[in-house]
PDB file of C-alpha atoms in Angstrom:
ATOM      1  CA  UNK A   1      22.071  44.695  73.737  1.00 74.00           C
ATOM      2  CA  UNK A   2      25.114  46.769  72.961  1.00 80.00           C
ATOM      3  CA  UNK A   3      22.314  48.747  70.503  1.00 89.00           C
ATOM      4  CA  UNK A   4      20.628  49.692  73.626  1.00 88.00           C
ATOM      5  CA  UNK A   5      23.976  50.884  75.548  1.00 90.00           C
ATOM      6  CA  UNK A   6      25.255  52.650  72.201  1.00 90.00           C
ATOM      7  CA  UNK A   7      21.580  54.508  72.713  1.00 92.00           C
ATOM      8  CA  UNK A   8      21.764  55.336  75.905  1.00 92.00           C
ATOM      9  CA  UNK A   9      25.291  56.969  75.025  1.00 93.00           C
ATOM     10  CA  UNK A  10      24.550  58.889  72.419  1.00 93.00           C
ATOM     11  CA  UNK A  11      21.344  60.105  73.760  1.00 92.00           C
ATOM     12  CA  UNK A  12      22.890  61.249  77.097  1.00 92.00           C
ATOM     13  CA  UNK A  13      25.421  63.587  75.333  1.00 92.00           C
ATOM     14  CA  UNK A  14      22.474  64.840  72.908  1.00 91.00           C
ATOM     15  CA  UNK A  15      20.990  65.961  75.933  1.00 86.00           C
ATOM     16  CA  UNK A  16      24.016  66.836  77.815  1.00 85.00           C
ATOM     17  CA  UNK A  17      24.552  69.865  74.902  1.00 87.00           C
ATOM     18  CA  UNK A  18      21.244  70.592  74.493  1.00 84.00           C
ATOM     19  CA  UNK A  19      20.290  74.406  75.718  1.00 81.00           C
ATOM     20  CA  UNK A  20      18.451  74.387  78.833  1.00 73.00           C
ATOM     21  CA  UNK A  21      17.079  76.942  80.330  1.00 72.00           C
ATOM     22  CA  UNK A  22      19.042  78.851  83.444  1.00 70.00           C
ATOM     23  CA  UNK A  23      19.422  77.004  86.347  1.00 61.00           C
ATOM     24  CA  UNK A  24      18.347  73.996  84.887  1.00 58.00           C
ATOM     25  CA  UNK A  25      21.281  73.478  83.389  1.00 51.00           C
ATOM     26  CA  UNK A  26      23.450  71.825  86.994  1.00 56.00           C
ATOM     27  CA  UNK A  27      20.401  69.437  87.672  1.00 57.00           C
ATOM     28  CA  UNK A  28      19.417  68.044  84.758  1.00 60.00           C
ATOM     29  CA  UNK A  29      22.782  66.683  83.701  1.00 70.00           C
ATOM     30  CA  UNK A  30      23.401  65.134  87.016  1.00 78.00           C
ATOM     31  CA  UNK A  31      19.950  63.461  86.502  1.00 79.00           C
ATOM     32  CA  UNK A  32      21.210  62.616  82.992  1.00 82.00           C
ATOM     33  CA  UNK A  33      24.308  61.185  84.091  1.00 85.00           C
ATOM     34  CA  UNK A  34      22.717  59.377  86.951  1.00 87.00           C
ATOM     35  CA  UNK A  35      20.083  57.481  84.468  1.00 87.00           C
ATOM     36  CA  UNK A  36      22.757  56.855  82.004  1.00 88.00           C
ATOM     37  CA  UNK A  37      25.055  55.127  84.760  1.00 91.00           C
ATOM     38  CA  UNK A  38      22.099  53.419  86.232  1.00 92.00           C
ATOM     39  CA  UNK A  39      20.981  52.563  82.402  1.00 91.00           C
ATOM     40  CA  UNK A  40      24.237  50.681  81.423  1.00 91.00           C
ATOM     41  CA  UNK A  41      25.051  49.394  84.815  1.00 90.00           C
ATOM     42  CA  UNK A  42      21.508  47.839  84.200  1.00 91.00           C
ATOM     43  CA  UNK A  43      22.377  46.254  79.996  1.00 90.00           C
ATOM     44  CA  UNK A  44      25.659  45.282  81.461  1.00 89.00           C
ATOM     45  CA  UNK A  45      23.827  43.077  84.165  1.00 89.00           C
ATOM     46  CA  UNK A  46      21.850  41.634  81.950  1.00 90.00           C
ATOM     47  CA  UNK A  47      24.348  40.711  79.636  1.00 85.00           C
ATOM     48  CA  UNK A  48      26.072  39.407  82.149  1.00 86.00           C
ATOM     49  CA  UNK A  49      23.314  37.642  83.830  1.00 89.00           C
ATOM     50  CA  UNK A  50      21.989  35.676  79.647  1.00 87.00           C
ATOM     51  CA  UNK A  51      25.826  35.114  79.397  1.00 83.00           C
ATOM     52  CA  UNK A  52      25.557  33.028  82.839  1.00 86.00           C
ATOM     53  CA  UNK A  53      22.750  31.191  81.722  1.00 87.00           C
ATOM     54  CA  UNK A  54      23.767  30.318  78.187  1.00 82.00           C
ATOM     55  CA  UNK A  55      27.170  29.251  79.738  1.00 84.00           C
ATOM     56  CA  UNK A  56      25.302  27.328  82.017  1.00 87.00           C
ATOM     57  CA  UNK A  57      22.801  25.159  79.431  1.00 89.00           C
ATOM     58  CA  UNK A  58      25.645  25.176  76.835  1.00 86.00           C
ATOM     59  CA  UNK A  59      28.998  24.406  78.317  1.00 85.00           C
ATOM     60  CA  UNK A  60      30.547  23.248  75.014  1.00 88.00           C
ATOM     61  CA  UNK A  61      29.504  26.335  73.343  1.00 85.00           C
ATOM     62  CA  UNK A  62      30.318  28.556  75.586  1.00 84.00           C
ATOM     63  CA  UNK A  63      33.933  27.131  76.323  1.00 85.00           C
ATOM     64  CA  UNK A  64      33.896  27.214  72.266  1.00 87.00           C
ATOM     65  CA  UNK A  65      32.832  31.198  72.139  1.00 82.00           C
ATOM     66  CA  UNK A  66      35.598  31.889  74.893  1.00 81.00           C
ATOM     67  CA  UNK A  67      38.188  29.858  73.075  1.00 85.00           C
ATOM     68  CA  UNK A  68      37.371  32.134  69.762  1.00 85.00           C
ATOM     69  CA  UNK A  69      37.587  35.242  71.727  1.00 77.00           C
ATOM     70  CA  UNK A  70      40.749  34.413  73.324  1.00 80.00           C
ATOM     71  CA  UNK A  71      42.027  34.286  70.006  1.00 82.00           C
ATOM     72  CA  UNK A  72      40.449  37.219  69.085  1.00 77.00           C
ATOM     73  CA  UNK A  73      42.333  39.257  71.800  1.00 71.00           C
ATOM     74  CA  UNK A  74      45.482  37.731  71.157  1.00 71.00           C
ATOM     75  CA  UNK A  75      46.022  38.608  67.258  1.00 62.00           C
ATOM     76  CA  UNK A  76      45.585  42.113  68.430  1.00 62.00           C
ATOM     77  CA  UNK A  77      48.019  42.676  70.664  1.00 59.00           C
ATOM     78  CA  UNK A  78      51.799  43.529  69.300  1.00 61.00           C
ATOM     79  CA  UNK A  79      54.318  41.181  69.224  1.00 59.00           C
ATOM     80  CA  UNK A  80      56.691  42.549  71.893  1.00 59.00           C
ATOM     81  CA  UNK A  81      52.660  42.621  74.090  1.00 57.00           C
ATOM     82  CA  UNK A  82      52.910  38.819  73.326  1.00 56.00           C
ATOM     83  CA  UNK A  83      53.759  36.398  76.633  1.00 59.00           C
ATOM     84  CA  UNK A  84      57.161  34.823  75.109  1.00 60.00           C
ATOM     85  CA  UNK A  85      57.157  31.429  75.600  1.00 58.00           C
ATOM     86  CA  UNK A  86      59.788  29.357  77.948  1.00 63.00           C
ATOM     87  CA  UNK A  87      61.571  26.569  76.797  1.00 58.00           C
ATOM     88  CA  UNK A  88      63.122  24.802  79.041  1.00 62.00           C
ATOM     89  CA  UNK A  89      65.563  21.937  78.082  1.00 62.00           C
ATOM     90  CA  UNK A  90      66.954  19.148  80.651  1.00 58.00           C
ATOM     91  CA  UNK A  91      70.590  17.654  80.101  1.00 61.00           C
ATOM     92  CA  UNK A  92      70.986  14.392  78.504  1.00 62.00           C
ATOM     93  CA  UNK A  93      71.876  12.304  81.968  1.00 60.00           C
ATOM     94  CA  UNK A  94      68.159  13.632  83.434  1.00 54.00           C
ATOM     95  CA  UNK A  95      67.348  16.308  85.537  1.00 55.00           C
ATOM     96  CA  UNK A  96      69.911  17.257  88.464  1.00 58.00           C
ATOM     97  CA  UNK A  97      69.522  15.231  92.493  1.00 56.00           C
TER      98      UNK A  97
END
């Protein structure tokens, strides 16, 4: 899938700097633009659409795959970008009444 959106990319700047002849030029890259939006707006909903369904047979896998991704994200932030963690203590006698 993300060869198809990595395609449609590359291919709509390929043609974006091709030479075209005058007055062309205006209209065709709109219409470029316009399928390459509508192209990855359509590979994202599809994605988006088999992730549903995989999630939806495989629960346990999919809760896995977030977990792992989660992680993923988290190594790569900074440390300072890192949620600091609260620890809270309560006095010997109990909490306060």
């Amino acid at each position: 899938m993300w060869f198809l959106i990595r395609a449609v990319f590359w291919l709509s700047i390929v043609f974006a700097l091709m030479p075209w002849p005058e007055g062309a030029g205006l209209h065709s890259s709109t219409a470029i633009w316009t399928g390459a939006r509508n192209a990855i707006g359509a590979a994202v909903g599809q994605a988006r659409a088999k992730s549903q369904q995989l999630c939806t047979d495989a629960p346990i896998a999919c809760l896995e795959a977030a977990a792992k991704l989660g992680q993923l994200t988290v190594d790569k932030r900074p440390d300072e970008a890192r949620p600091k963690a609260e620890v809270k203590t309560v006095p010997a006698g109990g909490p306060p009444r």
